[in-house]
Structure formats: C-alpha cells, structure tokens
C-alpha cells in the first residue's frame, strides 16, 4: 500500500465505461448517436446575455491552482495537472485586456504565488508552462491560498471587480484556522470566489461560493472543463455597491527607430526592472505619454507614473463583452426552405438546424454560428448590409 | 394548498407536493378505519397523514423512535397548524404535544443536571412521592420539588392552552408557570388531540400502564420507523436475571421486611387496611377494564382480575416470605454448570416440586408487590427495580405457557471460564406485546422506509392487515447509486461469511475498498460493520498493514464504540470535519446507535459502505429458540427470517445517507452475497429499482469508476425547477389526468 507508482501507461489506467453513452439506432448503427453527441457538444455553450447590466470590466482575478497529490489522477489526460494548465493557458489568452490576473498554486499545505497580478498574459503562460513539470505532493490548503490572494486583493480600488477562481482537484483541505472566519472576511471585502471542482462536490466550496456570490461547478470531462473556464473569461456583472470612477489611461504610440537612424539611442525597457530575465537594449518601443518611460510590450502599468498603458485595439476587444452579439435563432433544417447554403462559409447546410441572425435575416451553419459568437463577436451579414447602405 | 382526496378536504402547508405523498394520503384515506401496513420513502410522507387528520378522528397517537424524530414530527405539525389557521381563519383549539422521559423534560435545577435517565427518575421520585410530600407538611426542611407542588396545586384544573408543544416548548411553558413539564405532559396527553412519543410508551407494559392506559378507544395509532417493531415488542416482554439482580433483590427483600416490622409497631392499621383491600380483590381494576377505560396490560392477565389475591400471599409477611422462597429457588437454579433450556410449564412444575410454590400466587406476584410498595410508602422506586423485575418474571412465567422460553446459561459463550450465570426469560412472540394495541384502537398504522418484504410483518405480529402498500419514489434524477461490490481487484471474493471473514485477502480487500473510496468521495463516508468485534479485528489488521495510515491521508477516521458518550463525541467531531472540508470516515456498527437513529444528510454522508451482511449472532440460544418458535408457529423458515432481519438492518444502514430528494449518496454493499436474488429481493423497493444488473458483483476498480461518474453527475447544478412536474408537483399538475394515472402506479399493493 505504498504511494501509488507512476502509472504512465494507458493500460494501467482506470477502468472506464466509455461505451455506455453510445446507443444504437434502429438500424443498429452508432453513427447517428455519435453525431448527435458531437452536435450537442457544439451547442452546449449557452449564450446568456446579461441585457443591460453593468459589467465589472476592470477585474483583478487570482487563479488558484490546486497542485496537490490528487492532481496526478489520470482521469483527465494525461493527468489532471497538465490538462488544467493547458486549459488555463488557453483561457488566460482570451481574458479581457482590462483585467489583471495572478496565479497561485497550493500544495503541501502551503500556498505559493506563481505570478503576481499583471495584465499581460505572456508572463502567465510562461509560468504555467514551467509549472507542468512540477511534482504534485501533499494536500492543498484552501485557507492559505485564499488568504494569500486576499492580502493582495484587499488593497485594490473599490471600482474594480475582485475575484478569485479556484481550480480544486482535491476533496480535502488542510487549514491552519477556521475557514468560515475567512469566508466572512472575504465577503466583507467583496471578493467573489468561484470554484471549479475536478472531482466532486465538496461542502466547504459550496458554502464558500454561496457566501461570496461566486459560482461552483464540477466538471464532467475535459471539454466541460474548458467550457466552464471560458465562462469565467466573461466579466461578471458588477455588484451594485461598487463605485464608479473615471480611469486615466494612456495610449502610447509605437515609435519605430531603425538602426540606420543616427538619433536613435538604444535603451532599456522599464518592464525589465523587476524581471529576472536578461535586460535587453532595444531601439523602439512604447513611450508613456505622461512620463516618457519606455516599454516594449502592452498592456502594462507604467512603473513610473502608474498610468495604465493600453492600445486601442486591446480596448476594442473588451467591447464585445458589454454589447454581446445576440444569439441567432435556431430552426430545424426541414422547416428552412430557402437556398441551403451558409452565408459565411458558403458551404451547404447539412446539420440538423440552421441559425438565422435576427437583424439581417441571414442564415448560418452551426460551425459559423459558433465562430461568429465566440471569436468574431459581430455578424458578417449585418456588416455587409451596413456597408451597402 | 387545499386538496380534495376522494371527498376529504386536506390542507397541505407546502406549495409543492411529492407524488408519493399524494398516493400515500389516498391509500390512507381509503383505509383509515383499519390496520394498515405501509412502506413510504421518507419521513415527510408519514407525517402527511396528519394533514388528513383534523376532520376525521378524535385523537392521534404518533409513536416514533428517537427524540430527534419526535421533534421533527412536531415541527411538521406546527407548520400544518399555522397553515390551517391561515386558510380557515379560525383559531382552532387544538392541542398537540410531545412526551419524553423525565431526563428530557425535567426543569428542576438539581435533578436535571444528572446524567443518566435512571438517576433522574430516582431523584425525581424521591422529591415527588406522596409520602415525602406528606412528610414535608409536618417537616418543611424535607426537600420537595416546587415545580411538582405547583403543578399539583393548580395545574390540573387549568387546561394547558391549545397549541403545538415540542419538548422545549413544554419546558418553557413549565418554567413560566412554575409547573413540572413532565407531569404536565403526562396529564395533558389525556385530552390532547395529537400525542407524539416513543413507542415504548405504548408497547412496554410497565410504562404503558402508567402513561397510556387511558387513551381513548377511538384513537388512531401510528408506528413510524416500525421496521424493528417486533424486536421492541420482544424486548419489552423479556426478562434477564443475573446473579447481581438476585443479590440486589435480596437487599430489597430485607428492606421490605424491616419496613414491615417497623410499620407493624407504629401503624398496624395500615397493613390491615391493605389486607382488606386485597380480600376484595382487584375488582376495581376489573370494572375499569370491562367498561373499557383502560388499555389492557399483558402483565396483568384478565383472569386474575376476576379473583381475589390468594390467601397465601395476602399478608405482608407471608408475601415477603413467599418472595424469599422464590428468590432462593432462582438462586439455586443459577448455580449450574451447563446450559438449561425449558419451557414455562416445565419451570412451573419444577418450582412446585422443589419449593412448593403454586402457579396461582405466582401470577399475582407483580400486582401484590405493587400494592405492598404503595402501602409501605417507599419513595425510591428505582432502588426496587430488582424485586419489581423478579415479580414481573413471576407473573409472566405463570401466565403464558406459550411464546416464552427460559434459558439458563452458566457463562457467556465468549468467556467460558468466567462464571456469570444468566437466566433469560425470553419472549419469542412479538404479538403478545402488541396485541392490546391492536385490540384496543380503531386503527393502527405501521409505517417505515424500510419495511421489506411487507408480508412478513403481519405474520410475525399476528394481525390481518386491511391494506398493505409499498411506495416507490419518483425522482427527477437518480440520486441514489446502490452498488454491490463482490470482488477485490485481485478477484478474491469479498464476503463476511464466517469461514472467510478472518481471511487475510478479504480484510485487505475491504481495506482497499475503503481507501479507494476515501480518495474519491467528498466530505463524509459512513462505513458499517457487522459487529463490534469484527470491526475491532479488521481495524487492528488494517493498522498493521498500514492501510489506516493511507486512509488518514485522505480523511480523518472516527469510530463508534459501545460507550454512548464517546460515540456522540466522535459524531460531533465527525460532523465538524465534514463541515470544514477536511473530510471524515465514521466506522460504525449495524444495529448500533448510529445505524438506528442518526441521519447523515447531504455532505455528512455522501457514501455508505456496508461491510458484510449484518446477520445476527446465530449461535445465540435465544435466537435459536426464537427461530424454532417462528418455524413451528408461523411457518417461517429460519433462513428466511435471518435474511429478512439482516437485510432490513442493511437497508436501514444505507438509508441513512439519503434523507430527501435533493440529497444524493452512494450505497455500497461490500459482500458478494448481496448479489443473490434472495438477498436483493428483500431490499426496499426504492433501492431495488436502482440496482441494475450492471451494478452487481463489481470489482473495486469498477466501483471507483462508477462512483466517480455518479458523483460528478450529481454535482451538476440541480434546481427546484428541474424537479417540478416530475417529482414535485403543484396543485395544477397534480390534477392533470395523466399524472393521476402515474400516481396510481406508485403504490404497489402487496
């Protein structure tokens, strides 16, 4: 009964009943059910529009990743940790630009800050990639990690939405003090805690999320996991009590200087001040409109004057959260009688349903519908009519 | 809302109703004037019969098993009454109350601080007995209970205001008025409309005689959680006599003798008065029974009421001498070196030959002793429990020639070297104790979540049910997952069968099962073993193999012991560990306190593991005698009864986890014998329905996989809207045509 040996081989893994979901149709073929499952999976994402709700666009979010013993479980392939990190990477890229993310891991009853709150996803992705190789040992401590996140978040201004997202794999937590006290404090600080459970419903998480107004979900499989995480990318509605304030932002121009230019002097970027990497001399960069400090990457908070520096396209990308594209109307293929081709990809409509934009009445296939809502955030049909008029 | 059930208007205090509840009420309405045997799913259902109640019958006696259950029923009632008052606008004068022992009701500062029920009873007696109070009149320094005095002075004239009283309400009321809540409640049940109490108050002849004998004939009696009712009946009629009992009895007799001689010097008239009364016989009692005021008492058989107390034990000294002789005889009988088993007539014959004690005076023993104790004004009845026990034994053994057996064992089976003689006077026929109840009351309803199979109950309790029905439950999602684990990963069969239970591989596999489950089940797991000894063995062996250590990395471990205080401590800590996310395992024993009375709602019990089949200890002579009796009298085969008994306890254990439709839990039966049809078929219907062929005889690996899947499914958001229309109905839905048809299928007439 010693510690579970490394079970890397597929055939040594757990016993699964993958066939149970599949059902034969009348002719005894599995094809129909397989297609149905795929179709369902595509449509599962619910486009719930908040209507006219204030969204907490300025987010300060700590992601707490459990990296305790239970993360070595193989029910997500290749194991829970790798899968989690992969999914989180993907999600953090999509996160809105106005939000700042930090990552905390917890193992061996301790919590450790992997990255500090920062707006730039590159750093997080690098850190997460590095974490894949770390070993998972001991028990997680919900208390310690929440406490660590809270220490930073409580100094954040009141107009921002303060959030913690816990990816919790273990079923136990090893806490140094009563966690219910901490939950009360979190509630007082208006920090919203959401939990994604990887194995089952744990009571303390239920209470934690209920008290702080977050959501609690348990994953069914990998794709469900991804979906749940994507849901968290969307900014949550702001609580009515949060303040309104104007925020100063700088939109620095990228100054390009070529090597041939004699006036250009190579200089260090300000963001290298605290990074461990080799400082690099560069010629061009973004200059803060207020203090002329140089940065090579955006978005960033100016180290000198504290101004948030973003680029206009970045800001525009956050826009769609405020005005999401309305869901298209779904109609079964049989009832649809016009020409059967998709407005976007020009392909033939073969799926069970077709999707009609309510504004321009153009018709799209499932694939394009998803692409439009997830990535484009605007209807190509409407754009076309706009231009024509 | 209001329901109309076949012409009867029922007020229902909730917005939604379970289809089973409706079906249950329907069945109930059809048969309210008869003896019924039901099998509902949850507590709520059984209390919904009260909803139908106010228009039908005059009095409802609701018997449940534990104090928390009693409290729950009272709370339901309160909701109903509030709703009823709101709907009709009439403030009805309706009295419902809960009754429990002195220990739970006493408000006397000194007495209530005592820890054991017996101490409380004794102390209370020493403050409230009539002669103590008489002494108090002449000598005010003699302490009495002021609460009782107050109640006695005014309490009986002023009726308790109508309303719903649970135990705390009674205490509050008592404190406000300065009245003793216990005696108040006992007095108030006579005119209360609904009485909720433990079923000992009705079944145990010793208590029933004091508390329940004046209940009106037209009452409706409900036994809830009645799957164990036969054992309660048997226990209440059985007597165990050890050497210690006899020794204590000896001292009692001496005390009696001294008191008698003292009284003779001071107050001989009193004894003469008693003598005169005894000559007249128990006429009074007889008149009372004939006019049908009292519930008959099985310890006080009808015949002896017709006659006067026989002359040989009429005077006090003679009676004491008689008891002494009887005592000596019992002592002699206990001085044996081999096991003796005999029937009541054999015993009587032997006693006649040896010490010339006739059957007739023996029969009057209990009654005579009571009269004597009353005459002698002995305060502390608790001290005289030994002699009272002996007198009950004497009466019972001479009254019933059938249904009882006498077993004298010189030592316990486990410790054959230590002499510890015990005389078991064991009742084998539960119908003796319950007969007066069936005989007296208009309707008797027997109901529980785990009455299964239904048809065995009428047979062992000897009655003809008017209706028997078992209800399935309608679920919006399958919230229970029964799994039968038969093998370990090494394919060695897992079973607690006697031959293999000490097998190393079996113990290891049980350990592995618990270890694997502890890693995937959140919060609380409750594991049941078949007996304390088996649990000790297994846990010791797990400790040696290091399994316990591994389990403890996932969850904390708590163990139920035979000590009640220790167990409740463990339980408290267990719940705390579940609450704050540490997770815990409770190791307990089927038939123990935990398996019978304690609910593990939601996170307190996400999985129940039943290690082995909880058969009774089959080598016990008492059990053997009972089995023989069952076979001869009721044609129930030994094996059938044993399996039935084991399965009802197993069902009881696993049923602890699911206490409502929003709850969910795994039920793991870890023994390959559960997969057999004869065992499986005896599980309650609501479990059987979810036991598919795919979940029989699993290995540990398969179990883990299925459990993981189940737990993930159940963790998905589940709202009330999902239940509506399926397992939760509004009034409109209820009245739709096809729903009524569905409901008709829920009740399965057995």
mmCIF file with all atom_site columns, C-alpha atoms in Angstrom, chain A residues 95-178:
data_model
loop_
_atom_site.group_PDB
_atom_site.id
_atom_site.type_symbol
_atom_site.label_atom_id
_atom_site.label_alt_id
_atom_site.label_comp_id
_atom_site.label_asym_id
_atom_site.label_entity_id
_atom_site.label_seq_id
_atom_site.pdbx_PDB_ins_code
_atom_site.Cartn_x
_atom_site.Cartn_y
_atom_site.Cartn_z
_atom_site.occupancy
_atom_site.B_iso_or_equiv
_atom_site.pdbx_formal_charge
_atom_site.auth_seq_id
_atom_site.auth_comp_id
_atom_site.auth_asym_id
_atom_site.auth_atom_id
_atom_site.pdbx_PDB_model_num
ATOM 1  C CA . UNK A 1 95  ? -9.182  37.149 -20.928 1.00 0.00 ? 95  UNK A CA 1
ATOM 2  C CA . UNK A 1 96  ? -10.085 40.767 -21.404 1.00 0.00 ? 96  UNK A CA 1
ATOM 3  C CA . UNK A 1 97  ? -7.308  43.206 -21.522 1.00 0.00 ? 97  UNK A CA 1
ATOM 4  C CA . UNK A 1 98  ? -8.599  45.401 -18.773 1.00 0.00 ? 98  UNK A CA 1
ATOM 5  C CA . UNK A 1 99  ? -8.242  42.672 -16.235 1.00 0.00 ? 99  UNK A CA 1
ATOM 6  C CA . UNK A 1 100 ? -5.243  41.635 -14.278 1.00 0.00 ? 100 UNK A CA 1
ATOM 7  C CA . UNK A 1 101 ? -4.564  38.038 -13.454 1.00 0.00 ? 101 UNK A CA 1
ATOM 8  C CA . UNK A 1 102 ? -2.345  36.425 -10.903 1.00 0.00 ? 102 UNK A CA 1
ATOM 9  C CA . UNK A 1 103 ? -1.686  32.765 -10.347 1.00 0.00 ? 103 UNK A CA 1
ATOM 10 C CA . UNK A 1 104 ? -1.309  30.937 -7.056  1.00 0.00 ? 104 UNK A CA 1
ATOM 11 C CA . UNK A 1 105 ? -0.580  27.271 -6.601  1.00 0.00 ? 105 UNK A CA 1
ATOM 12 C CA . UNK A 1 106 ? -1.161  25.289 -3.476  1.00 0.00 ? 106 UNK A CA 1
ATOM 13 C CA . UNK A 1 107 ? 0.425   22.051 -2.364  1.00 0.00 ? 107 UNK A CA 1
ATOM 14 C CA . UNK A 1 108 ? 1.895   20.510 0.724   1.00 0.00 ? 108 UNK A CA 1
ATOM 15 C CA . UNK A 1 109 ? -0.442  22.566 2.910   1.00 0.00 ? 109 UNK A CA 1
ATOM 16 C CA . UNK A 1 110 ? 1.210   25.743 1.613   1.00 0.00 ? 110 UNK A CA 1
ATOM 17 C CA . UNK A 1 111 ? 0.299   28.351 -0.957  1.00 0.00 ? 111 UNK A CA 1
ATOM 18 C CA . UNK A 1 112 ? 2.774   29.834 -3.375  1.00 0.00 ? 112 UNK A CA 1
ATOM 19 C CA . UNK A 1 113 ? 2.390   32.801 -5.681  1.00 0.00 ? 113 UNK A CA 1
ATOM 20 C CA . UNK A 1 114 ? 3.394   31.810 -9.174  1.00 0.00 ? 114 UNK A CA 1
ATOM 21 C CA . UNK A 1 115 ? 2.823   35.189 -10.807 1.00 0.00 ? 115 UNK A CA 1
ATOM 22 C CA . UNK A 1 116 ? 1.688   38.500 -9.452  1.00 0.00 ? 116 UNK A CA 1
ATOM 23 C CA . UNK A 1 117 ? -1.292  40.434 -10.718 1.00 0.00 ? 117 UNK A CA 1
ATOM 24 C CA . UNK A 1 118 ? -0.472  41.603 -14.231 1.00 0.00 ? 118 UNK A CA 1
ATOM 25 C CA . UNK A 1 119 ? -2.376  42.405 -17.358 1.00 0.00 ? 119 UNK A CA 1
ATOM 26 C CA . UNK A 1 120 ? -0.087  40.763 -19.812 1.00 0.00 ? 120 UNK A CA 1
ATOM 27 C CA . UNK A 1 121 ? -0.923  37.122 -20.486 1.00 0.00 ? 121 UNK A CA 1
ATOM 28 C CA . UNK A 1 122 ? 2.529   36.230 -21.819 1.00 0.00 ? 122 UNK A CA 1
ATOM 29 C CA . UNK A 1 123 ? 4.140   36.096 -18.435 1.00 0.00 ? 123 UNK A CA 1
ATOM 30 C CA . UNK A 1 124 ? 1.426   33.840 -17.035 1.00 0.00 ? 124 UNK A CA 1
ATOM 31 C CA . UNK A 1 125 ? 1.621   31.463 -19.914 1.00 0.00 ? 125 UNK A CA 1
ATOM 32 C CA . UNK A 1 126 ? 5.342   31.168 -19.495 1.00 0.00 ? 126 UNK A CA 1
ATOM 33 C CA . UNK A 1 127 ? 4.925   30.484 -15.796 1.00 0.00 ? 127 UNK A CA 1
ATOM 34 C CA . UNK A 1 128 ? 2.202   27.927 -16.394 1.00 0.00 ? 128 UNK A CA 1
ATOM 35 C CA . UNK A 1 129 ? 4.267   26.095 -18.963 1.00 0.00 ? 129 UNK A CA 1
ATOM 36 C CA . UNK A 1 130 ? 7.070   25.870 -16.490 1.00 0.00 ? 130 UNK A CA 1
ATOM 37 C CA . UNK A 1 131 ? 4.728   24.535 -13.803 1.00 0.00 ? 131 UNK A CA 1
ATOM 38 C CA . UNK A 1 132 ? 3.797   21.485 -15.869 1.00 0.00 ? 132 UNK A CA 1
ATOM 39 C CA . UNK A 1 133 ? 6.901   19.704 -14.725 1.00 0.00 ? 133 UNK A CA 1
ATOM 40 C CA . UNK A 1 134 ? 6.411   20.408 -11.043 1.00 0.00 ? 134 UNK A CA 1
ATOM 41 C CA . UNK A 1 135 ? 5.505   17.470 -8.858  1.00 0.00 ? 135 UNK A CA 1
ATOM 42 C CA . UNK A 1 136 ? 2.199   17.226 -7.111  1.00 0.00 ? 136 UNK A CA 1
ATOM 43 C CA . UNK A 1 137 ? 2.543   16.384 -3.458  1.00 0.00 ? 137 UNK A CA 1
ATOM 44 C CA . UNK A 1 138 ? 0.647   16.636 -0.192  1.00 0.00 ? 138 UNK A CA 1
ATOM 45 C CA . UNK A 1 139 ? -2.647  18.275 0.480   1.00 0.00 ? 139 UNK A CA 1
ATOM 46 C CA . UNK A 1 140 ? -3.869  21.649 -0.690  1.00 0.00 ? 140 UNK A CA 1
ATOM 47 C CA . UNK A 1 141 ? -4.731  24.398 1.719   1.00 0.00 ? 141 UNK A CA 1
ATOM 48 C CA . UNK A 1 142 ? -7.728  26.409 0.722   1.00 0.00 ? 142 UNK A CA 1
ATOM 49 C CA . UNK A 1 143 ? -7.275  28.735 3.650   1.00 0.00 ? 143 UNK A CA 1
ATOM 50 C CA . UNK A 1 144 ? -3.671  29.599 2.946   1.00 0.00 ? 144 UNK A CA 1
ATOM 51 C CA . UNK A 1 145 ? -4.183  30.230 -0.731  1.00 0.00 ? 145 UNK A CA 1
ATOM 52 C CA . UNK A 1 146 ? -7.328  32.301 -0.236  1.00 0.00 ? 146 UNK A CA 1
ATOM 53 C CA . UNK A 1 147 ? -5.523  34.250 2.407   1.00 0.00 ? 147 UNK A CA 1
ATOM 54 C CA . UNK A 1 148 ? -2.586  34.890 0.109   1.00 0.00 ? 148 UNK A CA 1
ATOM 55 C CA . UNK A 1 149 ? -4.871  36.122 -2.639  1.00 0.00 ? 149 UNK A CA 1
ATOM 56 C CA . UNK A 1 150 ? -6.787  38.243 -0.207  1.00 0.00 ? 150 UNK A CA 1
ATOM 57 C CA . UNK A 1 151 ? -3.670  40.003 1.045   1.00 0.00 ? 151 UNK A CA 1
ATOM 58 C CA . UNK A 1 152 ? -3.139  41.427 -2.436  1.00 0.00 ? 152 UNK A CA 1
ATOM 59 C CA . UNK A 1 153 ? -6.732  41.925 -3.461  1.00 0.00 ? 153 UNK A CA 1
ATOM 60 C CA . UNK A 1 154 ? -7.804  43.866 -0.431  1.00 0.00 ? 154 UNK A CA 1
ATOM 61 C CA . UNK A 1 155 ? -5.689  46.824 -1.494  1.00 0.00 ? 155 UNK A CA 1
ATOM 62 C CA . UNK A 1 156 ? -7.307  47.058 -4.870  1.00 0.00 ? 156 UNK A CA 1
ATOM 63 C CA . UNK A 1 157 ? -9.577  50.046 -5.530  1.00 0.00 ? 157 UNK A CA 1
ATOM 64 C CA . UNK A 1 158 ? -13.273 49.614 -4.965  1.00 0.00 ? 158 UNK A CA 1
ATOM 65 C CA . UNK A 1 159 ? -14.342 50.189 -8.558  1.00 0.00 ? 159 UNK A CA 1
ATOM 66 C CA . UNK A 1 160 ? -12.649 47.035 -9.741  1.00 0.00 ? 160 UNK A CA 1
ATOM 67 C CA . UNK A 1 161 ? -14.181 43.623 -9.501  1.00 0.00 ? 161 UNK A CA 1
ATOM 68 C CA . UNK A 1 162 ? -12.133 41.468 -7.177  1.00 0.00 ? 162 UNK A CA 1
ATOM 69 C CA . UNK A 1 163 ? -12.304 37.802 -7.915  1.00 0.00 ? 163 UNK A CA 1
ATOM 70 C CA . UNK A 1 164 ? -10.688 34.534 -7.057  1.00 0.00 ? 164 UNK A CA 1
ATOM 71 C CA . UNK A 1 165 ? -11.089 31.441 -9.176  1.00 0.00 ? 165 UNK A CA 1
ATOM 72 C CA . UNK A 1 166 ? -10.115 28.163 -7.560  1.00 0.00 ? 166 UNK A CA 1
ATOM 73 C CA . UNK A 1 167 ? -9.429  25.097 -9.631  1.00 0.00 ? 167 UNK A CA 1
ATOM 74 C CA . UNK A 1 168 ? -9.827  22.488 -6.951  1.00 0.00 ? 168 UNK A CA 1
ATOM 75 C CA . UNK A 1 169 ? -8.984  18.880 -7.533  1.00 0.00 ? 169 UNK A CA 1
ATOM 76 C CA . UNK A 1 170 ? -8.620  17.528 -4.033  1.00 0.00 ? 170 UNK A CA 1
ATOM 77 C CA . UNK A 1 171 ? -11.555 16.603 -1.838  1.00 0.00 ? 171 UNK A CA 1
ATOM 78 C CA . UNK A 1 172 ? -9.946  17.790 1.339   1.00 0.00 ? 172 UNK A CA 1
ATOM 79 C CA . UNK A 1 173 ? -8.255  20.901 2.521   1.00 0.00 ? 173 UNK A CA 1
ATOM 80 C CA . UNK A 1 174 ? -5.735  21.261 5.295   1.00 0.00 ? 174 UNK A CA 1
ATOM 81 C CA . UNK A 1 175 ? -6.312  24.535 7.059   1.00 0.00 ? 175 UNK A CA 1
ATOM 82 C CA . UNK A 1 176 ? -4.488  26.231 9.891   1.00 0.00 ? 176 UNK A CA 1
ATOM 83 C CA . UNK A 1 177 ? -7.590  28.040 11.156  1.00 0.00 ? 177 UNK A CA 1
ATOM 84 C CA . UNK A 1 178 ? -11.326 28.077 10.796  1.00 0.00 ? 178 UNK A CA 1
#
